[in-house]
Amino acid sequence: MRVCIMTGAGSGIGRAVAIQLAEQKLYDHIAILGRNLEALNEVCKKMQPMVQTSVWDIDLNSPQKIPQIVEQIHEKCGSIDCLLNIAGYTDPQPLLTTSLENMEMTYNVNVFAPFLLIRETVKYMKKTGGKILNVASTAGMTPRPGWLSYSSSKAAVISMSQTLTEELSEYGIKVYCVSPGRCATKLRQKLAPNEDPTTIMQPEEVAEVICNLISDRENCLDGQNIVIRKQIKPKG
Ligand SMILES: NC(=O)c1ccc[n+]([C@@H]2O[C@H](COP(=O)([O-])OP(=O)(O)OC[C@H]3O[C@@H](n4cnc5c(N)ncnc54)[C@H](OP(=O)(O)O)[C@@H]3O)[C@@H](O)[C@H]2O)c1
């Protein structure tokens, strides 16, 4: 059985990835980690005719439960072939109003939870090889004044991914990092509340790139930070 663990499946880019993964039958079982059980069960219903799913209740702001959950997933499914770190959090603030709590929450969800998920899944994946994909952001590549916690956390995701690409290659584990530009989701609305979501990239478009990368069709591309961006013609 081919097994994929993912976060962020309840909305936006993660939801679109979950549905495309199921439609393309890239994995036999998708284990979904998150806290919004209503949204996660709703997406599972859409996926279940095509693949097996399971939902694992965790608030990634308290990532300590991750080792236990990964162990249980492995016990239930027998292997772990893919990990998709898609969940993300932001509370954009300029320096002087950025609290330690803001930094901690952003780093817990965006950096520490992915780190723990990678460490724990690699314990199993190193025997078989596999794929890991982390969602960073173009905000982690160039300065975004006013988004200190988010931008710096995404820069950490890019660096962590590149470091691990080298470190894990000996196990046949490929590590991808994607940095989407502006995409119409809840998180983007927090960052740019006045933007018209119909004028930017849609979650399904980002999901398509992610599903291509983690499919067996892709074999030559890890190690670089892959920017996902679409030129959209202005209206009128
Ligand atoms: N949209 C963009 O323009 C853009 C650009 C570059 C990168 N990204 C990245 O893309 C990824 C997906 O975000 P999105 O744009 O699709 O936004 P989204 O719809 O808001 O999705 C974010 C996901 O993260 C989950 N999450 C947040 N905090 C969590 C927590 N404490 N515990 C468990 N799950 C948590 C959310 O679940 P809940 O429902 O529980 O909150 C939600 O499913 C993120 O990593 C984001 O940084 C987005």
PDB file of C-alpha atoms and ligand atoms in Angstrom:
ATOM      1  CA  MET A   1       0.000   0.000   0.000  1.00  0.00           C
ATOM      2  CA  ARG A   2       1.374   3.442  -0.986  1.00  0.00           C
ATOM      3  CA  VAL A   3       0.780   5.962   1.766  1.00  0.00           C
ATOM      4  CA  CYS A   4       0.897   9.768   1.818  1.00  0.00           C
ATOM      5  CA  ILE A   5       0.737  11.966   4.928  1.00  0.00           C
ATOM      6  CA  MET A   6      -0.405  15.545   4.455  1.00  0.00           C
ATOM      7  CA  THR A   7      -1.310  18.714   6.383  1.00  0.00           C
ATOM      8  CA  GLY A   8      -3.465  21.649   5.291  1.00  0.00           C
ATOM      9  CA  ALA A   9      -6.094  19.540   3.488  1.00  0.00           C
ATOM     10  CA  GLY A  10      -9.081  21.398   4.930  1.00  0.00           C
ATOM     11  CA  SER A  11      -8.894  24.443   2.680  1.00  0.00           C
ATOM     12  CA  GLY A  12      -7.137  26.311  -0.111  1.00  0.00           C
ATOM     13  CA  ILE A  13      -4.113  24.736  -1.779  1.00  0.00           C
ATOM     14  CA  GLY A  14      -4.093  21.656   0.498  1.00  0.00           C
ATOM     15  CA  ARG A  15      -7.752  20.883  -0.182  1.00  0.00           C
ATOM     16  CA  ALA A  16      -7.160  21.114  -3.933  1.00  0.00           C
ATOM     17  CA  VAL A  17      -4.098  18.845  -3.625  1.00  0.00           C
ATOM     18  CA  ALA A  18      -6.059  16.274  -1.586  1.00  0.00           C
ATOM     19  CA  ILE A  19      -8.802  16.080  -4.201  1.00  0.00           C
ATOM     20  CA  GLN A  20      -6.374  15.866  -7.139  1.00  0.00           C
ATOM     21  CA  LEU A  21      -4.310  13.202  -5.320  1.00  0.00           C
ATOM     22  CA  ALA A  22      -7.458  11.123  -4.939  1.00  0.00           C
ATOM     23  CA  GLU A  23      -8.620  11.673  -8.531  1.00  0.00           C
ATOM     24  CA  GLN A  24      -5.207  10.667  -9.889  1.00  0.00           C
ATOM     25  CA  LYS A  25      -4.922   7.738  -7.414  1.00  0.00           C
ATOM     26  CA  LEU A  26      -1.280   8.651  -6.764  1.00  0.00           C
ATOM     27  CA  TYR A  27      -1.439   6.955  -3.344  1.00  0.00           C
ATOM     28  CA  ASP A  28      -3.662   4.216  -1.890  1.00  0.00           C
ATOM     29  CA  HIS A  29      -4.080   5.850   1.508  1.00  0.00           C
ATOM     30  CA  ILE A  30      -3.959   9.549   2.400  1.00  0.00           C
ATOM     31  CA  ALA A  31      -3.485  10.306   6.109  1.00  0.00           C
ATOM     32  CA  ILE A  32      -4.626  13.844   6.825  1.00  0.00           C
ATOM     33  CA  LEU A  33      -3.406  15.775   9.869  1.00  0.00           C
ATOM     34  CA  GLY A  34      -5.243  18.860  11.135  1.00  0.00           C
ATOM     35  CA  ARG A  35      -7.522  20.464  13.708  1.00  0.00           C
ATOM     36  CA  ASN A  36     -10.608  21.492  11.731  1.00  0.00           C
ATOM     37  CA  LEU A  37     -12.278  18.090  11.729  1.00  0.00           C
ATOM     38  CA  GLU A  38     -15.457  19.229  10.004  1.00  0.00           C
ATOM     39  CA  ALA A  39     -13.543  20.565   6.992  1.00  0.00           C
ATOM     40  CA  LEU A  40     -11.228  17.531   6.934  1.00  0.00           C
ATOM     41  CA  ASN A  41     -14.091  15.031   7.052  1.00  0.00           C
ATOM     42  CA  GLU A  42     -15.845  16.939   4.284  1.00  0.00           C
ATOM     43  CA  VAL A  43     -12.805  16.695   1.994  1.00  0.00           C
ATOM     44  CA  CYS A  44     -12.404  12.997   2.888  1.00  0.00           C
ATOM     45  CA  LYS A  45     -15.953  12.330   1.697  1.00  0.00           C
ATOM     46  CA  LYS A  46     -14.974  13.704  -1.710  1.00  0.00           C
ATOM     47  CA  MET A  47     -11.823  11.555  -1.779  1.00  0.00           C
ATOM     48  CA  GLN A  48     -13.179   8.286  -0.438  1.00  0.00           C
ATOM     49  CA  PRO A  49     -14.689   6.809  -3.537  1.00  0.00           C
ATOM     50  CA  MET A  50     -11.186   6.913  -5.055  1.00  0.00           C
ATOM     51  CA  VAL A  51      -8.738   6.345  -2.158  1.00  0.00           C
ATOM     52  CA  GLN A  52      -8.621   5.348   1.495  1.00  0.00           C
ATOM     53  CA  THR A  53      -8.312   8.253   3.911  1.00  0.00           C
ATOM     54  CA  SER A  54      -7.805   8.768   7.631  1.00  0.00           C
ATOM     55  CA  VAL A  55      -7.987  11.945   9.708  1.00  0.00           C
ATOM     56  CA  TRP A  56      -5.615  12.589  12.621  1.00  0.00           C
ATOM     57  CA  ASP A  57      -6.633  15.329  15.048  1.00  0.00           C
ATOM     58  CA  ILE A  58      -3.789  17.747  15.795  1.00  0.00           C
ATOM     59  CA  ASP A  59      -3.317  21.479  16.237  1.00  0.00           C
ATOM     60  CA  LEU A  60       0.059  22.071  14.610  1.00  0.00           C
ATOM     61  CA  ASN A  61       0.659  24.969  16.978  1.00  0.00           C
ATOM     62  CA  SER A  62       1.330  22.208  19.543  1.00  0.00           C
ATOM     63  CA  PRO A  63       3.375  19.814  17.394  1.00  0.00           C
ATOM     64  CA  GLN A  64       4.538  17.550  20.280  1.00  0.00           C
ATOM     65  CA  LYS A  65       2.000  14.842  19.348  1.00  0.00           C
ATOM     66  CA  ILE A  66       3.542  14.368  15.895  1.00  0.00           C
ATOM     67  CA  PRO A  67       5.912  11.449  16.689  1.00  0.00           C
ATOM     68  CA  GLN A  68       3.064   9.441  18.213  1.00  0.00           C
ATOM     69  CA  ILE A  69       0.733  10.127  15.256  1.00  0.00           C
ATOM     70  CA  VAL A  70       3.338   9.189  12.642  1.00  0.00           C
ATOM     71  CA  GLU A  71       4.047   5.943  14.507  1.00  0.00           C
ATOM     72  CA  GLN A  72       0.321   5.137  14.578  1.00  0.00           C
ATOM     73  CA  ILE A  73      -0.036   5.872  10.850  1.00  0.00           C
ATOM     74  CA  HIS A  74       2.866   3.545  10.098  1.00  0.00           C
ATOM     75  CA  GLU A  75       1.390   0.838  12.324  1.00  0.00           C
ATOM     76  CA  LYS A  76      -1.979   1.144  10.574  1.00  0.00           C
ATOM     77  CA  CYS A  77      -0.729   1.390   6.986  1.00  0.00           C
ATOM     78  CA  GLY A  78       2.616  -0.427   6.958  1.00  0.00           C
ATOM     79  CA  SER A  79       4.603   2.203   5.024  1.00  0.00           C
ATOM     80  CA  ILE A  80       5.028   5.946   4.484  1.00  0.00           C
ATOM     81  CA  ASP A  81       5.926   6.949   0.936  1.00  0.00           C
ATOM     82  CA  CYS A  82       5.176  10.649   0.758  1.00  0.00           C
ATOM     83  CA  LEU A  83       4.882  13.653   3.086  1.00  0.00           C
ATOM     84  CA  LEU A  84       3.235  16.929   2.078  1.00  0.00           C
ATOM     85  CA  ASN A  85       3.765  19.844   4.473  1.00  0.00           C
ATOM     86  CA  ILE A  86       1.127  22.250   3.189  1.00  0.00           C
ATOM     87  CA  ALA A  87      -0.482  23.828   6.314  1.00  0.00           C
ATOM     88  CA  GLY A  88       0.543  27.408   6.950  1.00  0.00           C
ATOM     89  CA  TYR A  89      -0.270  30.201   9.375  1.00  0.00           C
ATOM     90  CA  THR A  90       0.153  33.968   9.312  1.00  0.00           C
ATOM     91  CA  ASP A  91      -0.668  36.974  11.448  1.00  0.00           C
ATOM     92  CA  PRO A  92       1.114  39.707   9.489  1.00  0.00           C
ATOM     93  CA  GLN A  93       2.484  42.469  11.749  1.00  0.00           C
ATOM     94  CA  PRO A  94       5.266  45.046  11.562  1.00  0.00           C
ATOM     95  CA  LEU A  95       8.197  44.548  13.966  1.00  0.00           C
ATOM     96  CA  LEU A  96       6.980  46.708  16.854  1.00  0.00           C
ATOM     97  CA  THR A  97       3.633  44.922  17.142  1.00  0.00           C
ATOM     98  CA  THR A  98       5.015  41.427  16.519  1.00  0.00           C
ATOM     99  CA  SER A  99       4.675  39.505  19.779  1.00  0.00           C
ATOM    100  CA  LEU A 100       6.710  36.505  20.804  1.00  0.00           C
ATOM    101  CA  GLU A 101       3.451  34.540  20.675  1.00  0.00           C
ATOM    102  CA  ASN A 102       2.980  35.551  17.022  1.00  0.00           C
ATOM    103  CA  MET A 103       6.530  34.385  16.206  1.00  0.00           C
ATOM    104  CA  GLU A 104       6.068  31.127  18.143  1.00  0.00           C
ATOM    105  CA  MET A 105       2.730  30.259  16.561  1.00  0.00           C
ATOM    106  CA  THR A 106       3.949  31.047  13.057  1.00  0.00           C
ATOM    107  CA  TYR A 107       7.125  29.042  13.514  1.00  0.00           C
ATOM    108  CA  ASN A 108       5.289  26.157  15.204  1.00  0.00           C
ATOM    109  CA  VAL A 109       2.944  25.677  12.254  1.00  0.00           C
ATOM    110  CA  ASN A 110       5.254  26.712   9.398  1.00  0.00           C
ATOM    111  CA  VAL A 111       8.637  25.351  10.542  1.00  0.00           C
ATOM    112  CA  PHE A 112       8.614  23.166  13.674  1.00  0.00           C
ATOM    113  CA  ALA A 113       5.656  20.956  12.720  1.00  0.00           C
ATOM    114  CA  PRO A 114       7.131  20.293   9.224  1.00  0.00           C
ATOM    115  CA  PHE A 115      10.529  19.603  10.841  1.00  0.00           C
ATOM    116  CA  LEU A 116       9.030  17.028  13.226  1.00  0.00           C
ATOM    117  CA  LEU A 117       6.929  15.453  10.489  1.00  0.00           C
ATOM    118  CA  ILE A 118       9.995  15.110   8.278  1.00  0.00           C
ATOM    119  CA  ARG A 119      12.144  13.670  11.076  1.00  0.00           C
ATOM    120  CA  GLU A 120       9.527  11.151  12.119  1.00  0.00           C
ATOM    121  CA  THR A 121       8.502  10.020   8.619  1.00  0.00           C
ATOM    122  CA  VAL A 122      12.129   9.663   7.495  1.00  0.00           C
ATOM    123  CA  LYS A 123      12.625   7.040  10.229  1.00  0.00           C
ATOM    124  CA  TYR A 124      10.390   4.797   8.102  1.00  0.00           C
ATOM    125  CA  MET A 125      10.907   6.278   4.637  1.00  0.00           C
ATOM    126  CA  LYS A 126      14.678   5.771   4.721  1.00  0.00           C
ATOM    127  CA  LYS A 127      14.123   2.026   4.235  1.00  0.00           C
ATOM    128  CA  THR A 128      12.117   2.432   1.021  1.00  0.00           C
ATOM    129  CA  GLY A 129      12.826   5.916  -0.386  1.00  0.00           C
ATOM    130  CA  GLY A 130      10.059   8.414  -0.967  1.00  0.00           C
ATOM    131  CA  LYS A 131       9.091  12.026  -1.572  1.00  0.00           C
ATOM    132  CA  ILE A 132       8.735  15.003   0.751  1.00  0.00           C
ATOM    133  CA  LEU A 133       7.306  18.332  -0.384  1.00  0.00           C
ATOM    134  CA  ASN A 134       7.291  21.525   1.671  1.00  0.00           C
ATOM    135  CA  VAL A 135       5.236  24.574   0.752  1.00  0.00           C
ATOM    136  CA  ALA A 136       7.263  27.759   1.334  1.00  0.00           C
ATOM    137  CA  SER A 137       6.411  31.084  -0.341  1.00  0.00           C
ATOM    138  CA  THR A 138       7.842  33.814  -2.540  1.00  0.00           C
ATOM    139  CA  ALA A 139       7.533  35.849   0.700  1.00  0.00           C
ATOM    140  CA  GLY A 140      10.438  33.756   2.002  1.00  0.00           C
ATOM    141  CA  MET A 141      12.626  34.793  -0.936  1.00  0.00           C
ATOM    142  CA  THR A 142      12.333  38.577  -1.043  1.00  0.00           C
ATOM    143  CA  PRO A 143      11.666  41.144   1.718  1.00  0.00           C
ATOM    144  CA  ARG A 144       8.037  41.717   2.756  1.00  0.00           C
ATOM    145  CA  PRO A 145       7.976  44.625   5.238  1.00  0.00           C
ATOM    146  CA  GLY A 146       5.145  44.067   7.720  1.00  0.00           C
ATOM    147  CA  TRP A 147       5.143  40.278   7.372  1.00  0.00           C
ATOM    148  CA  LEU A 148       8.149  39.543   9.598  1.00  0.00           C
ATOM    149  CA  SER A 149       7.084  36.271  11.214  1.00  0.00           C
ATOM    150  CA  TYR A 150       5.593  34.779   8.047  1.00  0.00           C
ATOM    151  CA  SER A 151       8.380  35.761   5.644  1.00  0.00           C
ATOM    152  CA  SER A 152      11.177  34.666   7.938  1.00  0.00           C
ATOM    153  CA  SER A 153       9.441  31.344   8.668  1.00  0.00           C
ATOM    154  CA  LYS A 154       9.119  30.650   4.943  1.00  0.00           C
ATOM    155  CA  ALA A 155      12.800  31.511   4.404  1.00  0.00           C
ATOM    156  CA  ALA A 156      13.517  28.833   7.024  1.00  0.00           C
ATOM    157  CA  VAL A 157      11.363  26.335   5.102  1.00  0.00           C
ATOM    158  CA  ILE A 158      13.343  27.001   1.910  1.00  0.00           C
ATOM    159  CA  SER A 159      16.672  26.541   3.690  1.00  0.00           C
ATOM    160  CA  MET A 160      15.518  23.443   5.589  1.00  0.00           C
ATOM    161  CA  SER A 161      14.310  21.858   2.346  1.00  0.00           C
ATOM    162  CA  GLN A 162      17.574  22.528   0.525  1.00  0.00           C
ATOM    163  CA  THR A 163      19.655  21.174   3.406  1.00  0.00           C
ATOM    164  CA  LEU A 164      17.568  18.009   3.603  1.00  0.00           C
ATOM    165  CA  THR A 165      17.649  17.425  -0.151  1.00  0.00           C
ATOM    166  CA  GLU A 166      21.364  16.782   0.219  1.00  0.00           C
ATOM    167  CA  GLU A 167      21.147  14.963   3.526  1.00  0.00           C
ATOM    168  CA  LEU A 168      18.397  12.544   2.526  1.00  0.00           C
ATOM    169  CA  SER A 169      19.487  11.745  -1.025  1.00  0.00           C
ATOM    170  CA  GLU A 170      21.458   8.709   0.205  1.00  0.00           C
ATOM    171  CA  TYR A 171      18.143   7.103   1.244  1.00  0.00           C
ATOM    172  CA  GLY A 172      16.468   7.698  -2.109  1.00  0.00           C
ATOM    173  CA  ILE A 173      14.291  10.395  -0.540  1.00  0.00           C
ATOM    174  CA  LYS A 174      13.609  13.416  -2.745  1.00  0.00           C
ATOM    175  CA  VAL A 175      12.811  16.736  -1.038  1.00  0.00           C
ATOM    176  CA  TYR A 176      10.905  19.390  -2.966  1.00  0.00           C
ATOM    177  CA  CYS A 177      10.246  22.963  -1.955  1.00  0.00           C
ATOM    178  CA  VAL A 178       7.631  25.038  -3.757  1.00  0.00           C
ATOM    179  CA  SER A 179       7.097  28.760  -3.356  1.00  0.00           C
ATOM    180  CA  PRO A 180       3.734  29.881  -4.663  1.00  0.00           C
ATOM    181  CA  GLY A 181       3.071  33.520  -5.453  1.00  0.00           C
ATOM    182  CA  ARG A 182      -0.335  35.084  -4.788  1.00  0.00           C
ATOM    183  CA  CYS A 183      -3.073  32.456  -4.639  1.00  0.00           C
ATOM    184  CA  ALA A 184      -6.762  32.929  -3.790  1.00  0.00           C
ATOM    185  CA  THR A 185      -7.134  31.368  -0.304  1.00  0.00           C
ATOM    186  CA  LYS A 186      -8.074  32.308   3.288  1.00  0.00           C
ATOM    187  CA  LEU A 187      -4.426  32.894   4.137  1.00  0.00           C
ATOM    188  CA  ARG A 188      -3.921  35.231   1.199  1.00  0.00           C
ATOM    189  CA  GLN A 189      -6.994  37.214   2.284  1.00  0.00           C
ATOM    190  CA  LYS A 190      -5.295  37.846   5.645  1.00  0.00           C
ATOM    191  CA  LEU A 191      -2.161  39.111   3.893  1.00  0.00           C
ATOM    192  CA  ALA A 192      -3.969  41.223   1.267  1.00  0.00           C
ATOM    193  CA  PRO A 193      -7.559  41.851   2.429  1.00  0.00           C
ATOM    194  CA  ASN A 194      -8.398  44.286  -0.378  1.00  0.00           C
ATOM    195  CA  GLU A 195      -7.288  42.115  -3.286  1.00  0.00           C
ATOM    196  CA  ASP A 196      -9.844  40.709  -5.735  1.00  0.00           C
ATOM    197  CA  PRO A 197      -9.318  36.912  -5.516  1.00  0.00           C
ATOM    198  CA  THR A 198     -10.476  36.401  -9.091  1.00  0.00           C
ATOM    199  CA  THR A 199      -7.405  38.310 -10.334  1.00  0.00           C
ATOM    200  CA  ILE A 200      -4.815  35.926  -8.825  1.00  0.00           C
ATOM    201  CA  MET A 201      -3.777  32.263  -9.114  1.00  0.00           C
ATOM    202  CA  GLN A 202      -6.328  29.658  -7.982  1.00  0.00           C
ATOM    203  CA  PRO A 203      -5.549  26.799  -5.524  1.00  0.00           C
ATOM    204  CA  GLU A 204      -6.209  24.137  -8.196  1.00  0.00           C
ATOM    205  CA  GLU A 205      -3.406  25.591 -10.340  1.00  0.00           C
ATOM    206  CA  VAL A 206      -0.864  25.315  -7.531  1.00  0.00           C
ATOM    207  CA  ALA A 207      -2.174  21.830  -6.692  1.00  0.00           C
ATOM    208  CA  GLU A 208      -1.552  20.675 -10.249  1.00  0.00           C
ATOM    209  CA  VAL A 209       2.150  21.553  -9.987  1.00  0.00           C
ATOM    210  CA  ILE A 210       2.429  19.837  -6.591  1.00  0.00           C
ATOM    211  CA  CYS A 211       0.743  16.650  -7.847  1.00  0.00           C
ATOM    212  CA  ASN A 212       3.043  16.565 -10.883  1.00  0.00           C
ATOM    213  CA  LEU A 213       6.104  16.846  -8.647  1.00  0.00           C
ATOM    214  CA  ILE A 214       5.095  14.030  -6.340  1.00  0.00           C
ATOM    215  CA  SER A 215       3.906  11.694  -9.083  1.00  0.00           C
ATOM    216  CA  ASP A 216       6.169   8.955 -10.475  1.00  0.00           C
ATOM    217  CA  ARG A 217       6.411  11.032 -13.674  1.00  0.00           C
ATOM    218  CA  GLU A 218       8.852  13.436 -11.966  1.00  0.00           C
ATOM    219  CA  ASN A 219      12.375  12.239 -11.369  1.00  0.00           C
ATOM    220  CA  CYS A 220      14.853  15.029 -12.104  1.00  0.00           C
ATOM    221  CA  LEU A 221      13.859  18.073 -10.102  1.00  0.00           C
ATOM    222  CA  ASP A 222      14.552  18.125  -6.362  1.00  0.00           C
ATOM    223  CA  GLY A 223      16.815  20.518  -4.447  1.00  0.00           C
ATOM    224  CA  GLN A 224      15.700  23.787  -5.922  1.00  0.00           C
ATOM    225  CA  ASN A 225      13.093  26.175  -4.628  1.00  0.00           C
ATOM    226  CA  ILE A 226      10.419  25.990  -7.323  1.00  0.00           C
ATOM    227  CA  VAL A 227       8.441  29.194  -7.781  1.00  0.00           C
ATOM    228  CA  ILE A 228       4.792  28.730  -8.806  1.00  0.00           C
ATOM    229  CA  ARG A 229       3.488  31.916 -10.302  1.00  0.00           C
ATOM    230  CA  LYS A 230       1.064  32.839 -13.038  1.00  0.00           C
ATOM    231  CA  GLN A 231       0.939  35.944 -15.169  1.00  0.00           C
ATOM    232  CA  ILE A 232      -2.638  37.158 -15.140  1.00  0.00           C
ATOM    233  CA  LYS A 233      -3.797  39.693 -17.702  1.00  0.00           C
ATOM    234  CA  PRO A 234      -5.375  42.787 -16.133  1.00  0.00           C
ATOM    235  CA  LYS A 235      -9.165  42.927 -16.673  1.00  0.00           C
ATOM    236  CA  GLY A 236     -10.622  45.097 -19.425  1.00  0.00           C
TER     237      GLY A 236
HETATM  238  N1  LIG B   1      -2.244  31.685  -0.762  1.00  0.00           N
HETATM  239  C1  LIG B   1      -1.081  32.203  -1.100  1.00  0.00           C
HETATM  240  O1  LIG B   1      -0.987  33.263  -1.745  1.00  0.00           O
HETATM  241  C2  LIG B   1       0.175  31.481  -0.696  1.00  0.00           C
HETATM  242  C3  LIG B   1       1.377  31.889  -1.264  1.00  0.00           C
HETATM  243  C4  LIG B   1       2.539  31.240  -0.913  1.00  0.00           C
HETATM  244  C5  LIG B   1       2.493  30.194  -0.015  1.00  0.00           C
HETATM  245  N2  LIG B   1       1.313  29.809   0.531  1.00  0.00           N
HETATM  246  C6  LIG B   1       1.336  28.685   1.468  1.00  0.00           C
HETATM  247  O2  LIG B   1       0.430  27.699   1.005  1.00  0.00           O
HETATM  248  C7  LIG B   1       0.080  26.845   2.102  1.00  0.00           C
HETATM  249  C8  LIG B   1      -1.415  26.613   2.104  1.00  0.00           C
HETATM  250  O3  LIG B   1      -2.069  27.827   2.458  1.00  0.00           O
HETATM  251  P1  LIG B   1      -3.332  28.370   1.641  1.00  0.00           P
HETATM  252  O4  LIG B   1      -2.876  29.547   0.907  1.00  0.00           O
HETATM  253  O5  LIG B   1      -3.987  27.256   0.934  1.00  0.00           O
HETATM  254  O6  LIG B   1      -4.240  28.945   2.831  1.00  0.00           O
HETATM  255  P2  LIG B   1      -5.414  28.309   3.683  1.00  0.00           P
HETATM  256  O7  LIG B   1      -6.567  27.949   2.832  1.00  0.00           O
HETATM  257  O8  LIG B   1      -5.637  29.282   4.796  1.00  0.00           O
HETATM  258  O9  LIG B   1      -4.774  26.960   4.231  1.00  0.00           O
HETATM  259  C9  LIG B   1      -3.936  26.906   5.355  1.00  0.00           C
HETATM  260  C10 LIG B   1      -4.127  25.547   5.970  1.00  0.00           C
HETATM  261  O10 LIG B   1      -3.247  25.408   7.104  1.00  0.00           O
HETATM  262  C11 LIG B   1      -3.997  24.863   8.162  1.00  0.00           C
HETATM  263  N3  LIG B   1      -3.513  25.299   9.471  1.00  0.00           N
HETATM  264  C12 LIG B   1      -3.207  26.556   9.865  1.00  0.00           C
HETATM  265  N4  LIG B   1      -2.906  26.573  11.169  1.00  0.00           N
HETATM  266  C13 LIG B   1      -3.034  25.288  11.612  1.00  0.00           C
HETATM  267  C14 LIG B   1      -2.860  24.661  12.871  1.00  0.00           C
HETATM  268  N5  LIG B   1      -2.513  25.362  13.973  1.00  0.00           N
HETATM  269  N6  LIG B   1      -3.072  23.333  12.976  1.00  0.00           N
HETATM  270  C15 LIG B   1      -3.448  22.606  11.884  1.00  0.00           C
HETATM  271  N7  LIG B   1      -3.622  23.145  10.665  1.00  0.00           N
HETATM  272  C16 LIG B   1      -3.415  24.478  10.533  1.00  0.00           C
HETATM  273  C17 LIG B   1      -5.393  25.438   7.977  1.00  0.00           C
HETATM  274  O11 LIG B   1      -6.316  24.673   8.705  1.00  0.00           O
HETATM  275  P3  LIG B   1      -7.436  25.361   9.657  1.00  0.00           P
HETATM  276  O12 LIG B   1      -8.700  25.306   8.848  1.00  0.00           O
HETATM  277  O13 LIG B   1      -7.449  24.473  10.846  1.00  0.00           O
HETATM  278  O14 LIG B   1      -6.982  26.762   9.963  1.00  0.00           O
HETATM  279  C18 LIG B   1      -5.558  25.348   6.471  1.00  0.00           C
HETATM  280  O15 LIG B   1      -6.031  24.094   6.081  1.00  0.00           O
HETATM  281  C19 LIG B   1       0.599  27.550   3.352  1.00  0.00           C
HETATM  282  O16 LIG B   1       1.796  26.952   3.774  1.00  0.00           O
HETATM  283  C20 LIG B   1       0.862  28.969   2.876  1.00  0.00           C
HETATM  284  O17 LIG B   1       1.827  29.616   3.655  1.00  0.00           O
HETATM  285  C21 LIG B   1       0.150  30.422   0.200  1.00  0.00           C
END
